[in-house]
PDB file of C-alpha atoms in Angstrom:
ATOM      1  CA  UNK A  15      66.529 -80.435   7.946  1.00 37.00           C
ATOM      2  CA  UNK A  16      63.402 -79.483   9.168  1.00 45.00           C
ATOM      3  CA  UNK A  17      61.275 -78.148  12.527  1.00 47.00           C
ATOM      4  CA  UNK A  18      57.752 -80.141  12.927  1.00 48.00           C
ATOM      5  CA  UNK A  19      54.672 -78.902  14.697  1.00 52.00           C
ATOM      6  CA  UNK A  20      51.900 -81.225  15.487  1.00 46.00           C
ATOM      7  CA  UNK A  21      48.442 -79.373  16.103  1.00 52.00           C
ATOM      8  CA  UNK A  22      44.955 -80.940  17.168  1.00 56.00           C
ATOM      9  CA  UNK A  23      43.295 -78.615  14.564  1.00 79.00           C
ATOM     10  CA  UNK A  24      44.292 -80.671  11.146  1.00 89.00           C
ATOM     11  CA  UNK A  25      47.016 -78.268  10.759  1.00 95.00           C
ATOM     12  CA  UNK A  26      50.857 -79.264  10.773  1.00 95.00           C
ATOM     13  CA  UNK A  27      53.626 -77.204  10.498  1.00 94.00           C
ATOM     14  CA  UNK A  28      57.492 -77.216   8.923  1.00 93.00           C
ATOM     15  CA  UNK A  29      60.303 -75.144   7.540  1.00 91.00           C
ATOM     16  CA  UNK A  30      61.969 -77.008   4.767  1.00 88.00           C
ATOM     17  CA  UNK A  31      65.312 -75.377   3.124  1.00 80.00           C
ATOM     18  CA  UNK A  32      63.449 -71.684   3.851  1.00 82.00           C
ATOM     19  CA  UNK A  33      59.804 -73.055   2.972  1.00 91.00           C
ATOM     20  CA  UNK A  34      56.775 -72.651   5.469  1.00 94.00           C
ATOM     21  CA  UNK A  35      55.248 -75.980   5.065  1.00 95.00           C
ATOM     22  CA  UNK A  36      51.425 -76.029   6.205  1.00 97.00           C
ATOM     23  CA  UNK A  37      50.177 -79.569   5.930  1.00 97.00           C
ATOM     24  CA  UNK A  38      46.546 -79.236   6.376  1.00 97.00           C
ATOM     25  CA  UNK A  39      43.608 -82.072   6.830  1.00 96.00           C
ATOM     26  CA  UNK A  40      40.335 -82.382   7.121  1.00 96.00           C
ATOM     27  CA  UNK A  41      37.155 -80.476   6.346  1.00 96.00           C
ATOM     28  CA  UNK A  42      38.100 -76.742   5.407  1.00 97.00           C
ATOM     29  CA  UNK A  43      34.763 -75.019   6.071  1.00 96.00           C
ATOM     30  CA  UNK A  44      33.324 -71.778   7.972  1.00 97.00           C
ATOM     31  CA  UNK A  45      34.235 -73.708  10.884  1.00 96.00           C
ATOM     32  CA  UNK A  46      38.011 -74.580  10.612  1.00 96.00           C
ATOM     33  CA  UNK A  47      38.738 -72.038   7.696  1.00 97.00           C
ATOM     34  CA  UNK A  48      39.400 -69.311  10.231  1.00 97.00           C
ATOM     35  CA  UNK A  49      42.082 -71.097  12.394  1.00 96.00           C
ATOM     36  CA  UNK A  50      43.457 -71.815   8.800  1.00 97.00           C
ATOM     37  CA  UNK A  51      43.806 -68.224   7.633  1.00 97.00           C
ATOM     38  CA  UNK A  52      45.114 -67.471  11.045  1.00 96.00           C
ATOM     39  CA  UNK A  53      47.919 -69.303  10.602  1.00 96.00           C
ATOM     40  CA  UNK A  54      48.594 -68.732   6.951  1.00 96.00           C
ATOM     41  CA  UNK A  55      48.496 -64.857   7.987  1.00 95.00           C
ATOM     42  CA  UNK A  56      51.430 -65.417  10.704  1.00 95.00           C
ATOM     43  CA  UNK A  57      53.277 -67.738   7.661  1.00 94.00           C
ATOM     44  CA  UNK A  58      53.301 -65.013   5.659  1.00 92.00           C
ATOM     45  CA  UNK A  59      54.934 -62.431   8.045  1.00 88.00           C
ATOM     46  CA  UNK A  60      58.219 -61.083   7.038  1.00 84.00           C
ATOM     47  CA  UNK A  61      60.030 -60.535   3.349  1.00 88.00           C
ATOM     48  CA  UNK A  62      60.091 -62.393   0.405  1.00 91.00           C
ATOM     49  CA  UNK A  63      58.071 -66.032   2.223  1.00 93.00           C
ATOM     50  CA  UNK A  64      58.064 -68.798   0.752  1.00 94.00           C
ATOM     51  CA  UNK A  65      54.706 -70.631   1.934  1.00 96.00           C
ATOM     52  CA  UNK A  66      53.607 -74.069   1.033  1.00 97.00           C
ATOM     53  CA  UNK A  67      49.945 -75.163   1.717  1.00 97.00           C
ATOM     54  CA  UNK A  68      49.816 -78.963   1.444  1.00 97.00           C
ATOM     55  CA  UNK A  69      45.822 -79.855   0.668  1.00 97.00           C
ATOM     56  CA  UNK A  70      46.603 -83.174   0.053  1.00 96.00           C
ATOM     57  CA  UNK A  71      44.989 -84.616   3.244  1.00 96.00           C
ATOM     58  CA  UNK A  72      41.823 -81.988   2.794  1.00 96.00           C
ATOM     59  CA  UNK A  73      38.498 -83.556   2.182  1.00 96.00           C
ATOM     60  CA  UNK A  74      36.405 -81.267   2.085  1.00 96.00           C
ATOM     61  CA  UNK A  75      36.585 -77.325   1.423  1.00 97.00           C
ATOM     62  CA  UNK A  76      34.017 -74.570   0.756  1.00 97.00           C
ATOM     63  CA  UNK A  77      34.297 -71.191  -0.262  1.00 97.00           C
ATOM     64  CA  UNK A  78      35.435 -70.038   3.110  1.00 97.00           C
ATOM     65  CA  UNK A  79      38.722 -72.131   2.721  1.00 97.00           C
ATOM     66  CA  UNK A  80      38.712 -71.169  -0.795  1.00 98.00           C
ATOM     67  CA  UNK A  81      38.607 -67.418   0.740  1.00 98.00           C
ATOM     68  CA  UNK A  82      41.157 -68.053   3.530  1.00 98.00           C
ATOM     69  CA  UNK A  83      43.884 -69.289   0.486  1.00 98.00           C
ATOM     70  CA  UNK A  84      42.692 -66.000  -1.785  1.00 98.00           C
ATOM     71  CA  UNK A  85      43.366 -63.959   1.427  1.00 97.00           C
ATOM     72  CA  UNK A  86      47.349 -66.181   2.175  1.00 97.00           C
ATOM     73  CA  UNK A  87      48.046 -65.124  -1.367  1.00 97.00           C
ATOM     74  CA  UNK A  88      47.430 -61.572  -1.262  1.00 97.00           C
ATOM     75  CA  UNK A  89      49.079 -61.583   2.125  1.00 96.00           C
ATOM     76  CA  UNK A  90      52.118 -63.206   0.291  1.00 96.00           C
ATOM     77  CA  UNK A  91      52.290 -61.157  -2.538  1.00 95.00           C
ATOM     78  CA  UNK A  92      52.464 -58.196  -1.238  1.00 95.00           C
ATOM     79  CA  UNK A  93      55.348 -59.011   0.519  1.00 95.00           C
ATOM     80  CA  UNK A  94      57.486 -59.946  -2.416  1.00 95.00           C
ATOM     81  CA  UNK A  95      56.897 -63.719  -1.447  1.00 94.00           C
ATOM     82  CA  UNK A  96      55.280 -67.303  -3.336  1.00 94.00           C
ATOM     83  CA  UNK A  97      52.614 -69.005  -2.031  1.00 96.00           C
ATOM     84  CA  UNK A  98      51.969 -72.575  -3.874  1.00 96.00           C
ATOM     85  CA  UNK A  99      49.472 -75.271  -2.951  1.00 97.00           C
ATOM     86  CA  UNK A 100      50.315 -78.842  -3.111  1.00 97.00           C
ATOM     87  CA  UNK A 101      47.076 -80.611  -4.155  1.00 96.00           C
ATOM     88  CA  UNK A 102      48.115 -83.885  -5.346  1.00 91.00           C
ATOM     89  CA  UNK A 103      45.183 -85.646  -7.974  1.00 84.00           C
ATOM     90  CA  UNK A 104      41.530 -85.659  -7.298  1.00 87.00           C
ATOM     91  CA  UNK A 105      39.169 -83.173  -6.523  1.00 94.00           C
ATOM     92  CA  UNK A 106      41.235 -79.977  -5.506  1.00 95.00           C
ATOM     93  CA  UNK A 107      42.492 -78.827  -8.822  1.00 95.00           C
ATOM     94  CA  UNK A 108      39.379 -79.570 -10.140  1.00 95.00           C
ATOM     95  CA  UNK A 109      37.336 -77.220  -6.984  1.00 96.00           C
ATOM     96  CA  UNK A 110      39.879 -74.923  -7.692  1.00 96.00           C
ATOM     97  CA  UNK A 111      39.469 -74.949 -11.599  1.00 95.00           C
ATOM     98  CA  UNK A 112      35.307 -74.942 -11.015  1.00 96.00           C
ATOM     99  CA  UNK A 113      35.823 -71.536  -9.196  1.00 96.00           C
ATOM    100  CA  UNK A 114      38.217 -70.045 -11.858  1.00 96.00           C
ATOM    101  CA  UNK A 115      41.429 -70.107  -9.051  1.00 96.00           C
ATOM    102  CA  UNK A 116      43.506 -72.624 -10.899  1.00 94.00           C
ATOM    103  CA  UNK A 117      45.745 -70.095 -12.659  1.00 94.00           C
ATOM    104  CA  UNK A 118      45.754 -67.802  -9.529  1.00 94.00           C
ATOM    105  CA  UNK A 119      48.187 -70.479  -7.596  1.00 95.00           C
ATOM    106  CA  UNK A 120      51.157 -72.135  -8.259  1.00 94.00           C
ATOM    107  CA  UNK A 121      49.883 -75.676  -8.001  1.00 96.00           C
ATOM    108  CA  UNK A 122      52.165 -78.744  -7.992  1.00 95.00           C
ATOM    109  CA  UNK A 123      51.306 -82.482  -7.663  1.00 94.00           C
ATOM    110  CA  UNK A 124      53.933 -83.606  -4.544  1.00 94.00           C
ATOM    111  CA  UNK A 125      55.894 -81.526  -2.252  1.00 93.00           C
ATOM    112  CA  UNK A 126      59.300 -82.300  -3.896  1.00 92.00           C
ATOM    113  CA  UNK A 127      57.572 -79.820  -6.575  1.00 91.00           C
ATOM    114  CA  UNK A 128      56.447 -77.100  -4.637  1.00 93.00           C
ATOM    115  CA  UNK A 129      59.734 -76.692  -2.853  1.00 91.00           C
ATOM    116  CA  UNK A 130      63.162 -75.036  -4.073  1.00 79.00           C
ATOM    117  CA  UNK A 131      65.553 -77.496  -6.574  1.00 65.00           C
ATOM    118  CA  UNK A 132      68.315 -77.733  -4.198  1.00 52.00           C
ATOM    119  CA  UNK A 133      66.709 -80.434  -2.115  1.00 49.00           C
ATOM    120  CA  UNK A 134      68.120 -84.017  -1.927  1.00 55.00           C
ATOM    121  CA  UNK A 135      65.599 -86.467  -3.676  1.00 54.00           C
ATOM    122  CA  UNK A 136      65.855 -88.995  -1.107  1.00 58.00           C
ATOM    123  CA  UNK A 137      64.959 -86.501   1.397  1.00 54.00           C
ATOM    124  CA  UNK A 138      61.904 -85.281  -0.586  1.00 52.00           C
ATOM    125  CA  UNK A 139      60.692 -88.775  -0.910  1.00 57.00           C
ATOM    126  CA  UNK A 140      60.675 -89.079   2.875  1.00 57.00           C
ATOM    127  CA  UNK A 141      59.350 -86.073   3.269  1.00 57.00           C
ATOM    128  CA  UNK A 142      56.125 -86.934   0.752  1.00 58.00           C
ATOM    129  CA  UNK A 143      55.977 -90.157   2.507  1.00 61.00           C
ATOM    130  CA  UNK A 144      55.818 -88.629   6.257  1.00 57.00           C
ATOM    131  CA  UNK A 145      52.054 -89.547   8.099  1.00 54.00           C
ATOM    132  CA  UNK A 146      50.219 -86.930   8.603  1.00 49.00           C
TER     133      UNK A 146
END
Protein backbone atom coordinates (compact mmCIF):
# COMPACT_ATOMS: atom_id res chain seq x y z
CA UNK A 1 0.00 0.00 0.00
CA UNK A 2 2.45 2.29 0.96
CA UNK A 3 6.51 2.79 1.92
CA UNK A 4 6.96 5.12 5.23
CA UNK A 5 9.99 7.17 6.12
CA UNK A 6 10.35 8.59 9.52
CA UNK A 7 12.87 11.66 9.66
CA UNK A 8 14.06 13.73 12.83
CA UNK A 9 13.64 16.93 10.69
CA UNK A 10 9.54 17.23 10.80
CA UNK A 11 9.56 15.68 7.50
CA UNK A 12 7.85 12.19 6.69
CA UNK A 13 7.77 10.46 3.69
CA UNK A 14 5.26 7.94 1.51
CA UNK A 15 4.28 6.71 -1.90
CA UNK A 16 0.59 6.18 -2.02
CA UNK A 17 -0.99 4.52 -5.37
CA UNK A 18 2.02 6.62 -7.41
CA UNK A 19 1.79 9.80 -5.01
CA UNK A 20 4.97 11.27 -3.19
CA UNK A 21 3.48 11.97 0.10
CA UNK A 22 5.59 14.65 2.17
CA UNK A 23 4.01 15.01 5.56
CA UNK A 24 5.69 17.94 6.99
CA UNK A 25 5.58 19.55 10.77
CA UNK A 26 6.70 22.11 12.53
CA UNK A 27 8.04 25.62 12.03
CA UNK A 28 8.83 26.14 8.18
CA UNK A 29 11.29 29.05 8.39
CA UNK A 30 14.89 30.12 6.96
CA UNK A 31 15.99 27.51 9.19
CA UNK A 32 14.14 24.24 8.21
CA UNK A 33 12.81 25.61 4.77
CA UNK A 34 16.01 24.48 3.08
CA UNK A 35 16.01 20.76 4.18
CA UNK A 36 12.32 21.14 2.95
CA UNK A 37 13.05 22.25 -0.60
CA UNK A 38 15.76 19.69 -0.61
CA UNK A 39 13.60 17.09 -0.43
CA UNK A 40 10.72 18.40 -2.46
CA UNK A 41 13.51 18.90 -5.30
CA UNK A 42 14.49 14.99 -5.14
CA UNK A 43 10.30 14.33 -5.05
CA UNK A 44 10.03 15.91 -8.02
CA UNK A 45 12.72 13.99 -10.05
CA UNK A 46 11.53 12.01 -12.93
CA UNK A 47 8.25 12.37 -15.44
CA UNK A 48 4.93 13.29 -14.93
CA UNK A 49 5.23 13.28 -10.40
CA UNK A 50 2.67 13.34 -8.59
CA UNK A 51 3.78 15.18 -5.22
CA UNK A 52 1.69 15.74 -2.19
CA UNK A 53 2.87 18.25 0.52
CA UNK A 54 0.80 17.60 3.66
CA UNK A 55 1.00 21.14 5.84
CA UNK A 56 -1.39 19.99 8.07
CA UNK A 57 0.98 19.50 11.07
CA UNK A 58 2.93 23.01 10.07
CA UNK A 59 2.72 25.75 12.59
CA UNK A 60 4.44 28.10 11.53
CA UNK A 61 5.81 29.19 7.94
CA UNK A 62 7.46 32.33 6.50
CA UNK A 63 8.23 33.37 3.21
CA UNK A 64 11.16 31.07 2.92
CA UNK A 65 8.76 27.98 3.13
CA UNK A 66 6.40 29.90 1.12
CA UNK A 67 9.54 30.13 -1.44
CA UNK A 68 10.66 26.49 -1.04
CA UNK A 69 6.72 25.35 -2.22
CA UNK A 70 6.90 28.22 -5.24
CA UNK A 71 10.30 26.59 -6.13
CA UNK A 72 8.53 22.34 -5.71
CA UNK A 73 5.97 23.69 -8.12
CA UNK A 74 8.02 25.00 -10.79
CA UNK A 75 10.22 21.98 -10.31
CA UNK A 76 6.97 19.90 -10.89
CA UNK A 77 5.65 21.59 -13.65
CA UNK A 78 8.11 21.52 -15.75
CA UNK A 79 8.21 18.04 -15.69
CA UNK A 80 4.69 17.42 -16.84
CA UNK A 81 3.79 16.57 -13.10
CA UNK A 82 1.00 18.00 -10.07
CA UNK A 83 2.05 19.23 -7.06
CA UNK A 84 -1.00 19.82 -4.44
CA UNK A 85 -0.80 20.86 -0.80
CA UNK A 86 -2.98 19.38 1.77
CA UNK A 87 -3.67 22.21 4.27
CA UNK A 88 -6.58 21.13 6.15
CA UNK A 89 -8.65 24.45 7.96
CA UNK A 90 -6.95 27.22 9.77
CA UNK A 91 -4.33 29.43 8.97
CA UNK A 92 -2.58 27.95 5.77
CA UNK A 93 -5.09 28.74 3.12
CA UNK A 94 -5.53 31.83 4.62
CA UNK A 95 -1.17 32.60 4.62
CA UNK A 96 -1.40 31.33 1.37
CA UNK A 97 -4.44 33.53 0.22
CA UNK A 98 -2.64 36.78 2.19
CA UNK A 99 0.36 36.27 -0.25
CA UNK A 100 -1.81 35.87 -3.44
CA UNK A 101 -0.60 31.79 -3.79
CA UNK A 102 -4.01 30.33 -3.21
CA UNK A 103 -4.88 29.87 -6.89
CA UNK A 104 -1.22 28.90 -7.72
CA UNK A 105 -1.76 25.29 -5.86
CA UNK A 106 -4.07 22.71 -5.97
CA UNK A 107 -5.21 22.83 -2.38
CA UNK A 108 -7.46 20.17 -0.79
CA UNK A 109 -8.77 19.87 2.81
CA UNK A 110 -7.65 15.89 3.71
CA UNK A 111 -5.39 13.62 1.93
CA UNK A 112 -8.19 11.34 0.55
CA UNK A 113 -8.57 14.67 -1.71
CA UNK A 114 -5.29 15.33 -2.83
CA UNK A 115 -4.70 11.79 -3.96
CA UNK A 116 -5.95 9.86 -7.23
CA UNK A 117 -9.95 8.46 -7.06
CA UNK A 118 -9.03 4.93 -7.22
CA UNK A 119 -8.18 4.66 -3.56
CA UNK A 120 -10.26 2.53 -1.10
CA UNK A 121 -12.08 4.93 1.42
CA UNK A 122 -11.35 2.89 4.31
CA UNK A 123 -7.80 3.04 3.47
CA UNK A 124 -7.82 6.86 3.07
CA UNK A 125 -9.44 7.22 6.40
CA UNK A 126 -6.53 5.35 7.97
CA UNK A 127 -4.29 6.99 6.16
CA UNK A 128 -5.73 10.72 7.39
CA UNK A 129 -5.86 9.25 10.75
CA UNK A 130 -2.03 7.95 10.84
CA UNK A 131 0.20 10.04 13.85
CA UNK A 132 2.49 11.97 12.62
Amino acid sequence: MCDRGRHEDGLREQTVDGALVLEVSGEVDVVTAPLLATRLEALAVGPHPHVVVDLRNVTFMDCSGLSALCRARRLVTERDGRLSLVTGGGWMPRLLRLANLARAFDLHNDLAGALPLSRDPESLRELDEAPS
